[in-house]
PDB file of N, CA, C and O in Angstrom:
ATOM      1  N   UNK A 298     -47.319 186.162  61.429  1.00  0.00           N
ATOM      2  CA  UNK A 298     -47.201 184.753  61.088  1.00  0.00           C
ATOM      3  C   UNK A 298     -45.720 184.406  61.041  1.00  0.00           C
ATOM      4  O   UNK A 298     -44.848 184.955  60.367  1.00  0.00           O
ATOM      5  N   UNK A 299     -45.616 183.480  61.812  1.00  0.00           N
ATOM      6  CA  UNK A 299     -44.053 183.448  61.958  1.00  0.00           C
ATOM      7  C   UNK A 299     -43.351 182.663  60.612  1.00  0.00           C
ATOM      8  O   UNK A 299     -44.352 182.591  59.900  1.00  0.00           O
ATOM      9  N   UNK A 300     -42.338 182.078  59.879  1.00  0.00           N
ATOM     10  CA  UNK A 300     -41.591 182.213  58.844  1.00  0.00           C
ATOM     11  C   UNK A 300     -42.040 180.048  58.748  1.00  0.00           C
ATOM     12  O   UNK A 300     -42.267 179.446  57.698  1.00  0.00           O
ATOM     13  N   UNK A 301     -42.028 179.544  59.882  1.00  0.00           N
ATOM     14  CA  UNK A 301     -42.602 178.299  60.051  1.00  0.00           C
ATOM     15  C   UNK A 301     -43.788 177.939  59.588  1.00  0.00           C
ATOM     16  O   UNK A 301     -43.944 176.939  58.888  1.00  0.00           O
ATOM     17  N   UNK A 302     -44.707 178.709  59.934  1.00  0.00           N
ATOM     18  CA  UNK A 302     -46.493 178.514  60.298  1.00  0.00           C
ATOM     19  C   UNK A 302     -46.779 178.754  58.391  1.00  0.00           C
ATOM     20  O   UNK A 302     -47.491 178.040  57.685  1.00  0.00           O
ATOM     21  N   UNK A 303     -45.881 180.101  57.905  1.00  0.00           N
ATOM     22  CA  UNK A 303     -45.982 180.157  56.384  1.00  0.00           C
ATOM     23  C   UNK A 303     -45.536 179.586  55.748  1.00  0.00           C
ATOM     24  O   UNK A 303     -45.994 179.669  54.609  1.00  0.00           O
ATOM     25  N   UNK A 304     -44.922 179.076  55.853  1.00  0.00           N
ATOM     26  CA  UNK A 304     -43.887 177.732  55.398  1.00  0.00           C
ATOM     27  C   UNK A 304     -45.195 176.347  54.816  1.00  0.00           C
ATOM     28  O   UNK A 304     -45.483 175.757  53.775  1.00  0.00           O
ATOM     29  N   UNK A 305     -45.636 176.381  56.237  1.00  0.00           N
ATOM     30  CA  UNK A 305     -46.420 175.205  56.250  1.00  0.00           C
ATOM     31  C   UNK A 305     -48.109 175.682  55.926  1.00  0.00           C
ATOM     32  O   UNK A 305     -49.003 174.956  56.360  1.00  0.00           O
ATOM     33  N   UNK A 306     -48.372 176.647  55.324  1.00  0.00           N
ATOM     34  CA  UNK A 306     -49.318 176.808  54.347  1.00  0.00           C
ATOM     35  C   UNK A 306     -49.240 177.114  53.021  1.00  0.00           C
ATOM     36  O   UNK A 306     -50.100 177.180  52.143  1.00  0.00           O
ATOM     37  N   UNK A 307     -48.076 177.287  53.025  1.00  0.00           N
ATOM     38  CA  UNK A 307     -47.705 177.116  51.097  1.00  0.00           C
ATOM     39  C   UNK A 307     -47.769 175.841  50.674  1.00  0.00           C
ATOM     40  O   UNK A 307     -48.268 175.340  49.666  1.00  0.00           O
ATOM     41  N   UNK A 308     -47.066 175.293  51.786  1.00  0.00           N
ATOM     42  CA  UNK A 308     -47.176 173.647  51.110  1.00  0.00           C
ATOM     43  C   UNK A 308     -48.750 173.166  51.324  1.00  0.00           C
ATOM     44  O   UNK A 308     -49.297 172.333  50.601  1.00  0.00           O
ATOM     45  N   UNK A 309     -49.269 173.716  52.245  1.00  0.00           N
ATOM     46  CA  UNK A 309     -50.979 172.757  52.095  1.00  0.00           C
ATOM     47  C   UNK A 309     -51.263 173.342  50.719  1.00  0.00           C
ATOM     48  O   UNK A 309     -51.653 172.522  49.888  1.00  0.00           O
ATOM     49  N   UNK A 310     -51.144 174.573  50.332  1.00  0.00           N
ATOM     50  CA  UNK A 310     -52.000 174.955  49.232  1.00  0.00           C
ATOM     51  C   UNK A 310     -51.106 174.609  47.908  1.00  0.00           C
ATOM     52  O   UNK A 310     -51.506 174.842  46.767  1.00  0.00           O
ATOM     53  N   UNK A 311     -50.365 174.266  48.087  1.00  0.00           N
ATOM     54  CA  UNK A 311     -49.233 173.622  46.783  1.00  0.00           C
ATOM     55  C   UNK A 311     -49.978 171.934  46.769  1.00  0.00           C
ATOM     56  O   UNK A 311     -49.798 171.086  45.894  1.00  0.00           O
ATOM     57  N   UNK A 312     -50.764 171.812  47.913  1.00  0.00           N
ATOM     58  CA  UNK A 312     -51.099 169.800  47.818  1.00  0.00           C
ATOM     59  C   UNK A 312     -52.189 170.659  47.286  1.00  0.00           C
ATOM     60  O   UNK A 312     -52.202 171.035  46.114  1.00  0.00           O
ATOM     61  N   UNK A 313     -52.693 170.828  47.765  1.00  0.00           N
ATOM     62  CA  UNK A 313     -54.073 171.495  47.554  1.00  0.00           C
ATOM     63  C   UNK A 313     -54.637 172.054  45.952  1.00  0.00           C
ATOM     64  O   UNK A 313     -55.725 172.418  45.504  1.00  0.00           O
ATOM     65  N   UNK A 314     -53.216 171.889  45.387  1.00  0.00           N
ATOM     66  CA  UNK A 314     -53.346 172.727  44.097  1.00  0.00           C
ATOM     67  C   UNK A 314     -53.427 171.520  43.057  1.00  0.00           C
ATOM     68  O   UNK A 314     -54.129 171.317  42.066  1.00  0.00           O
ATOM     69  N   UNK A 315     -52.609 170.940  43.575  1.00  0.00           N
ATOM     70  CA  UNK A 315     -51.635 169.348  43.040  1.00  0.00           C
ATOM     71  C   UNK A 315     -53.324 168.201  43.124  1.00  0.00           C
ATOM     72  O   UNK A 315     -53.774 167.457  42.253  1.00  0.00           O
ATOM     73  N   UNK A 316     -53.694 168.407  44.076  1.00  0.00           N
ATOM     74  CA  UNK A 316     -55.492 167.674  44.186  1.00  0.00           C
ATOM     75  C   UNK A 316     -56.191 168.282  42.975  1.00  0.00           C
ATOM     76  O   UNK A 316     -56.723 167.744  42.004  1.00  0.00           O
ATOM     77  N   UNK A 317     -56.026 169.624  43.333  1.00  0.00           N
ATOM     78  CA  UNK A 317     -56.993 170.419  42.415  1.00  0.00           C
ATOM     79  C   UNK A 317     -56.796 170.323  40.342  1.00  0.00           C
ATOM     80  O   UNK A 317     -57.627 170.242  39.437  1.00  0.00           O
ATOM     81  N   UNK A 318     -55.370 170.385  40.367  1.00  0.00           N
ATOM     82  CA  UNK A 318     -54.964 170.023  38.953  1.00  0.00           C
ATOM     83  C   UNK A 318     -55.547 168.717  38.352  1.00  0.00           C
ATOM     84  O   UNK A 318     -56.192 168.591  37.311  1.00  0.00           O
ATOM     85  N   UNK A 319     -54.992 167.342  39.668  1.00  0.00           N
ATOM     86  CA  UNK A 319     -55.322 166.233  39.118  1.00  0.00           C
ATOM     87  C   UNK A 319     -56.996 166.163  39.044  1.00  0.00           C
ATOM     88  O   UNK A 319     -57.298 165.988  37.864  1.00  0.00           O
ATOM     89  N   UNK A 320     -58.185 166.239  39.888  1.00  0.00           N
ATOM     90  CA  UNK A 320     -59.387 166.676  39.223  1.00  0.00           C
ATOM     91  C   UNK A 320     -59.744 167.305  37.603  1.00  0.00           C
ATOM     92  O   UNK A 320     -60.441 167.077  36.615  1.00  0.00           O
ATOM     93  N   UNK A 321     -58.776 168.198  38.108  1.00  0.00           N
ATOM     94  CA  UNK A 321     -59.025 168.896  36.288  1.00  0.00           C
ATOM     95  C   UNK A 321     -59.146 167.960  35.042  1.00  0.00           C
ATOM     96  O   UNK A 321     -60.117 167.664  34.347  1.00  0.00           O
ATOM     97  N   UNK A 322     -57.611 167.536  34.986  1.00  0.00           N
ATOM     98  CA  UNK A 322     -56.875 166.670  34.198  1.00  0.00           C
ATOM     99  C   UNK A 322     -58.020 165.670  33.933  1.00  0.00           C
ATOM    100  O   UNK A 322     -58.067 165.355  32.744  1.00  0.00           O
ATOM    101  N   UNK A 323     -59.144 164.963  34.863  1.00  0.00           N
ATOM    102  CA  UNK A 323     -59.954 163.693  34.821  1.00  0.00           C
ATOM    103  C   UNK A 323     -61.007 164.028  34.203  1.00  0.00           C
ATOM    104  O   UNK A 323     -61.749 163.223  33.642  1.00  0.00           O
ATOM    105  N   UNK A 324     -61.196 165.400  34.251  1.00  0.00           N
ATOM    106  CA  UNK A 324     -62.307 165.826  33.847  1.00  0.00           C
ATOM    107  C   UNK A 324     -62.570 165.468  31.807  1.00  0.00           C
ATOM    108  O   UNK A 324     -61.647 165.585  31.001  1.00  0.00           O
ATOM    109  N   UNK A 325     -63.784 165.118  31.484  1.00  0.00           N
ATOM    110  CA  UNK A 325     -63.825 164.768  30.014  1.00  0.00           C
ATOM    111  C   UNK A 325     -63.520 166.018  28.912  1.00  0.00           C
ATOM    112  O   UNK A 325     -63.066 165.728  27.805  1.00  0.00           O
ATOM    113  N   UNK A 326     -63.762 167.254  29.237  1.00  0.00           N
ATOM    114  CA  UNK A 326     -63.705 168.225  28.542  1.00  0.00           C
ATOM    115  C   UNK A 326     -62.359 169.429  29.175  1.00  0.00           C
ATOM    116  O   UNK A 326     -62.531 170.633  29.365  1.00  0.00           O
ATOM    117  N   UNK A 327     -61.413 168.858  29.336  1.00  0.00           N
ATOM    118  CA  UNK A 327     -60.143 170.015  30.148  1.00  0.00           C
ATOM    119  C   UNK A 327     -60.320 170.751  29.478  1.00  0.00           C
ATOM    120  O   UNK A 327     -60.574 170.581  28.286  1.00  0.00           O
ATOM    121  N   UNK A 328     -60.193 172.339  30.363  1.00  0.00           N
ATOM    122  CA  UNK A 328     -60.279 173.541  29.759  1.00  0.00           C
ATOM    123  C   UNK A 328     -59.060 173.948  30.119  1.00  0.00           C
ATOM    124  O   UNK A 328     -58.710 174.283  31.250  1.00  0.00           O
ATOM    125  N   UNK A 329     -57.894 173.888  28.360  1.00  0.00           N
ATOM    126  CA  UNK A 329     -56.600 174.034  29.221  1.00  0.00           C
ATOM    127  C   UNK A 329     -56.107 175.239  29.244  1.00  0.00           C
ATOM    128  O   UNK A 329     -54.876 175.233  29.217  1.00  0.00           O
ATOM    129  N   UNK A 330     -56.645 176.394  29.287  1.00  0.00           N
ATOM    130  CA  UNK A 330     -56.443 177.707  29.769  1.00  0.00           C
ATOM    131  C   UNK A 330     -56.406 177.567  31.148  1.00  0.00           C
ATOM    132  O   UNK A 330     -55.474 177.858  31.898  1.00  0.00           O
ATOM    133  N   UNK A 331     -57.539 177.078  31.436  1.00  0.00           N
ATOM    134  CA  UNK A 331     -57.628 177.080  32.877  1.00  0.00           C
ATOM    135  C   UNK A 331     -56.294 176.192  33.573  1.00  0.00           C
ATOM    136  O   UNK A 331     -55.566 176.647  34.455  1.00  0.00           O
ATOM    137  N   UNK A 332     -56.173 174.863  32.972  1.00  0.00           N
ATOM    138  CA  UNK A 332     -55.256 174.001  33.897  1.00  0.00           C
ATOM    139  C   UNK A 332     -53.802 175.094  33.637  1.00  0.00           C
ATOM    140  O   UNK A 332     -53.284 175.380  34.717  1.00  0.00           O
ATOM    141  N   UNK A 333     -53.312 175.528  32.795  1.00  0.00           N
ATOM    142  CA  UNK A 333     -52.287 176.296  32.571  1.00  0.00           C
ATOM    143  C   UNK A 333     -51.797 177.068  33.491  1.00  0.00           C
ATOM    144  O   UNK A 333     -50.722 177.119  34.090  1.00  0.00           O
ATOM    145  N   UNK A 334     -53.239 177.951  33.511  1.00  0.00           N
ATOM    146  CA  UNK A 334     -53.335 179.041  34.593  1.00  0.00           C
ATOM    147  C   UNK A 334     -53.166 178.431  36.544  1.00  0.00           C
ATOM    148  O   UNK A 334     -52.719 179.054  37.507  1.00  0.00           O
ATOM    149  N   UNK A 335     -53.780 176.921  36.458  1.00  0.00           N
ATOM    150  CA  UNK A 335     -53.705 176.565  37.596  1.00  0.00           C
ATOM    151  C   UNK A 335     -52.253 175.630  37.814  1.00  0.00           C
ATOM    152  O   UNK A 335     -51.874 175.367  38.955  1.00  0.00           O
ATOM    153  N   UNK A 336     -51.533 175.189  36.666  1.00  0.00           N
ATOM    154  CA  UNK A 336     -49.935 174.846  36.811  1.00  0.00           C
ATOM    155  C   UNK A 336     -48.933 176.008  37.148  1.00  0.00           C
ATOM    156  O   UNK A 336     -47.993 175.891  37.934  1.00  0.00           O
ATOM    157  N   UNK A 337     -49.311 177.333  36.334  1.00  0.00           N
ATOM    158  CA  UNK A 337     -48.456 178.835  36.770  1.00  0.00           C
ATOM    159  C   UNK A 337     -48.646 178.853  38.099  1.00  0.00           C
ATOM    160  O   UNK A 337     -47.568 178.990  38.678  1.00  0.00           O
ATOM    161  N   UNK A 338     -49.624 178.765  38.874  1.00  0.00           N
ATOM    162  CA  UNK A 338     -49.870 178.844  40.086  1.00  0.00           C
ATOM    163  C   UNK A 338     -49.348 178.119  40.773  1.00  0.00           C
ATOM    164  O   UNK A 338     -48.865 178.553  41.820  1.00  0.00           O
ATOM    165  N   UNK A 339     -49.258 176.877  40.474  1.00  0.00           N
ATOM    166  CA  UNK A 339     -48.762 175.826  41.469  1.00  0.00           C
ATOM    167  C   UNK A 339     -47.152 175.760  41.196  1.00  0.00           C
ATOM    168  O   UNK A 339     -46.596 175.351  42.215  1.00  0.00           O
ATOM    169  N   UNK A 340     -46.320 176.009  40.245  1.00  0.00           N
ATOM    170  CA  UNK A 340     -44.681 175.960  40.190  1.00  0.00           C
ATOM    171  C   UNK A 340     -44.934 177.713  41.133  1.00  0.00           C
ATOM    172  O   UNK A 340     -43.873 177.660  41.755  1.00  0.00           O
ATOM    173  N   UNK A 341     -45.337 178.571  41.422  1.00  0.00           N
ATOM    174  CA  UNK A 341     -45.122 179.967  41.624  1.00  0.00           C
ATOM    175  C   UNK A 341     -45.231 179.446  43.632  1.00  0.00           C
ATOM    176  O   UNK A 341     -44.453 179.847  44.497  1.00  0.00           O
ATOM    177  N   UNK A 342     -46.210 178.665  43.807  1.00  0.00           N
ATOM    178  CA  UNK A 342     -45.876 178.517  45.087  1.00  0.00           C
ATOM    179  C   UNK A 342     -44.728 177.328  45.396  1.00  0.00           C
ATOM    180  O   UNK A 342     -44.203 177.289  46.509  1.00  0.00           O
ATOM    181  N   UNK A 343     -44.375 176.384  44.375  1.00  0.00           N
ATOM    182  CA  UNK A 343     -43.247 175.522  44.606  1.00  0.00           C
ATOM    183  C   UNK A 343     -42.281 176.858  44.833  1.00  0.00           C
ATOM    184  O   UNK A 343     -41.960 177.209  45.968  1.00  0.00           O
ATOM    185  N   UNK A 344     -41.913 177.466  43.810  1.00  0.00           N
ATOM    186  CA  UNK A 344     -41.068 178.435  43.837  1.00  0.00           C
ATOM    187  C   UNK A 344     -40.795 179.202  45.451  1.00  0.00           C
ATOM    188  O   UNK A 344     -39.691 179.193  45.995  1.00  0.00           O
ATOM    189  N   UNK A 345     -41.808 179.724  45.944  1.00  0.00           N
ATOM    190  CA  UNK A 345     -41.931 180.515  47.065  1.00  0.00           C
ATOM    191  C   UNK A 345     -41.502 179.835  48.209  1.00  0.00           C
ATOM    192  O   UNK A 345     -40.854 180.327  49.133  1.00  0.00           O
ATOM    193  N   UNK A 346     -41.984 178.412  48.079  1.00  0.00           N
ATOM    194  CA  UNK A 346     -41.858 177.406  49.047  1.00  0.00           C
ATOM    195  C   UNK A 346     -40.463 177.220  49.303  1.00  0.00           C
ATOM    196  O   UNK A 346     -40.025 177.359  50.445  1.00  0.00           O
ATOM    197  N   UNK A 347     -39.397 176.783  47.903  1.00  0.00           N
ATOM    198  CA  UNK A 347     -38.171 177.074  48.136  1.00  0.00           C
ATOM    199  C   UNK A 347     -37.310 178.177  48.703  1.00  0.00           C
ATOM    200  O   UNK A 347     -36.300 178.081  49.399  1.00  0.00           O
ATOM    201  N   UNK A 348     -37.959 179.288  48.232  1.00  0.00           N
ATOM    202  CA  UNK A 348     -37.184 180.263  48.410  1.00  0.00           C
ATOM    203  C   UNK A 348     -37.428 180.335  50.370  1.00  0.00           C
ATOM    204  O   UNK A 348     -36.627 180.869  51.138  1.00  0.00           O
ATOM    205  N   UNK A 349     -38.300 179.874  50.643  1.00  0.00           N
ATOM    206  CA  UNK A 349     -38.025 180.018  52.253  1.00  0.00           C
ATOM    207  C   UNK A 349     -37.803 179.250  52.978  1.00  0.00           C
ATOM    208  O   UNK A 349     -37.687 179.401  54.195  1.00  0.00           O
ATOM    209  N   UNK A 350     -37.699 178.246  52.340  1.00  0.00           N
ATOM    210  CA  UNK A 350     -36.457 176.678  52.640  1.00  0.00           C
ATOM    211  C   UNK A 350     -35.320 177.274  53.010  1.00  0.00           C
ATOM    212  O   UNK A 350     -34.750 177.372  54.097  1.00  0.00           O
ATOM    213  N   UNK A 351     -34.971 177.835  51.433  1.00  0.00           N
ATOM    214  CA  UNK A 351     -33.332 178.277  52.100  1.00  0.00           C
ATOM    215  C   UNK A 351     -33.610 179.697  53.003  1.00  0.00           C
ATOM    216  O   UNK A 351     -32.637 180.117  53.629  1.00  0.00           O
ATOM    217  N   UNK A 352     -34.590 180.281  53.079  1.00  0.00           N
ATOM    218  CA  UNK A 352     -34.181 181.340  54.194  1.00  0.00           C
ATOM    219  C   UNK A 352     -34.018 180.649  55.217  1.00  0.00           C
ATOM    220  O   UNK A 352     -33.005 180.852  55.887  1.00  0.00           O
ATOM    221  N   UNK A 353     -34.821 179.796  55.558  1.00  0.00           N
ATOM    222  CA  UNK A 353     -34.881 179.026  56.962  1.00  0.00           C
ATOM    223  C   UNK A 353     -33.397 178.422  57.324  1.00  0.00           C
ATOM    224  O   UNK A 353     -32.845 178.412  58.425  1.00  0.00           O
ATOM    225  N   UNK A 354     -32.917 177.921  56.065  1.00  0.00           N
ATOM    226  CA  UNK A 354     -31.728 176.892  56.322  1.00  0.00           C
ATOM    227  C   UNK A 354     -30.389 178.300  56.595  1.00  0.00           C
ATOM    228  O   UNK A 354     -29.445 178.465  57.368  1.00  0.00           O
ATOM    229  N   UNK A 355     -30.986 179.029  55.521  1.00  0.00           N
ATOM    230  CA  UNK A 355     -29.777 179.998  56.362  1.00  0.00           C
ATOM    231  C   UNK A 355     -29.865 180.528  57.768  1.00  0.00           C
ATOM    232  O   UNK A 355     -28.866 180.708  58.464  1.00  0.00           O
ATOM    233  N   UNK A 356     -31.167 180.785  58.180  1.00  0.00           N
ATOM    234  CA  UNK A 356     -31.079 181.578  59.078  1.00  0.00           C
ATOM    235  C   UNK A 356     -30.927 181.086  60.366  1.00  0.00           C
ATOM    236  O   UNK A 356     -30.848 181.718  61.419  1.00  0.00           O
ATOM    237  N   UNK A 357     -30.885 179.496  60.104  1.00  0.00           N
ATOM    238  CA  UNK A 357     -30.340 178.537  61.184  1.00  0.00           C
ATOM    239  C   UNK A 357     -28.892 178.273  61.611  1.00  0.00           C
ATOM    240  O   UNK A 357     -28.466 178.156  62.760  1.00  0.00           O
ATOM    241  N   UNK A 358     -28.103 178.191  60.248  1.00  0.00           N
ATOM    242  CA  UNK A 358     -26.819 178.227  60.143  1.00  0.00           C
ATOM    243  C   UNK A 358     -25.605 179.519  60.180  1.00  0.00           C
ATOM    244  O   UNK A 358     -24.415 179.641  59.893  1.00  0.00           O
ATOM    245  N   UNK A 359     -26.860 180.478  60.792  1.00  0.00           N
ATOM    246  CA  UNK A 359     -26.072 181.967  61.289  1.00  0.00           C
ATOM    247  C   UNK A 359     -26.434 182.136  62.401  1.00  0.00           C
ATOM    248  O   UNK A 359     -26.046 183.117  63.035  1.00  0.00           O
TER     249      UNK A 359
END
């Protein structure tokens, strides 16, 4: 999988997560273990997402 193609499935599953949270949140009874567990998740792929931003941006500018 080239460094692009993964790039651009972190971010579907970072929207994907961001859909999935806001469902939660609407829900009448939030179970906030769960949403917790599904916010750790979603900053952990923001996180990842960055970190290969800048690989990309470096590895353009070398």
């Amino acid at each position: 999988m080239s460094l692009e193609s993964h790039l651009t499935e972190l971010v579907r599953r970072h929207q994907a997560m961001d859909s999935a949270i806001a469902l939660e949140e609407q829900h009448p009874s939030v179970d906030d273990v769960k949403l917790h567990e599904m916010k750790r998740k979603r900053l952990q792929l923001k996180d990842e997402i960055e970190k290969l931003r800048q690989e990309t941006e470096h590895a353009t500018t070398h």
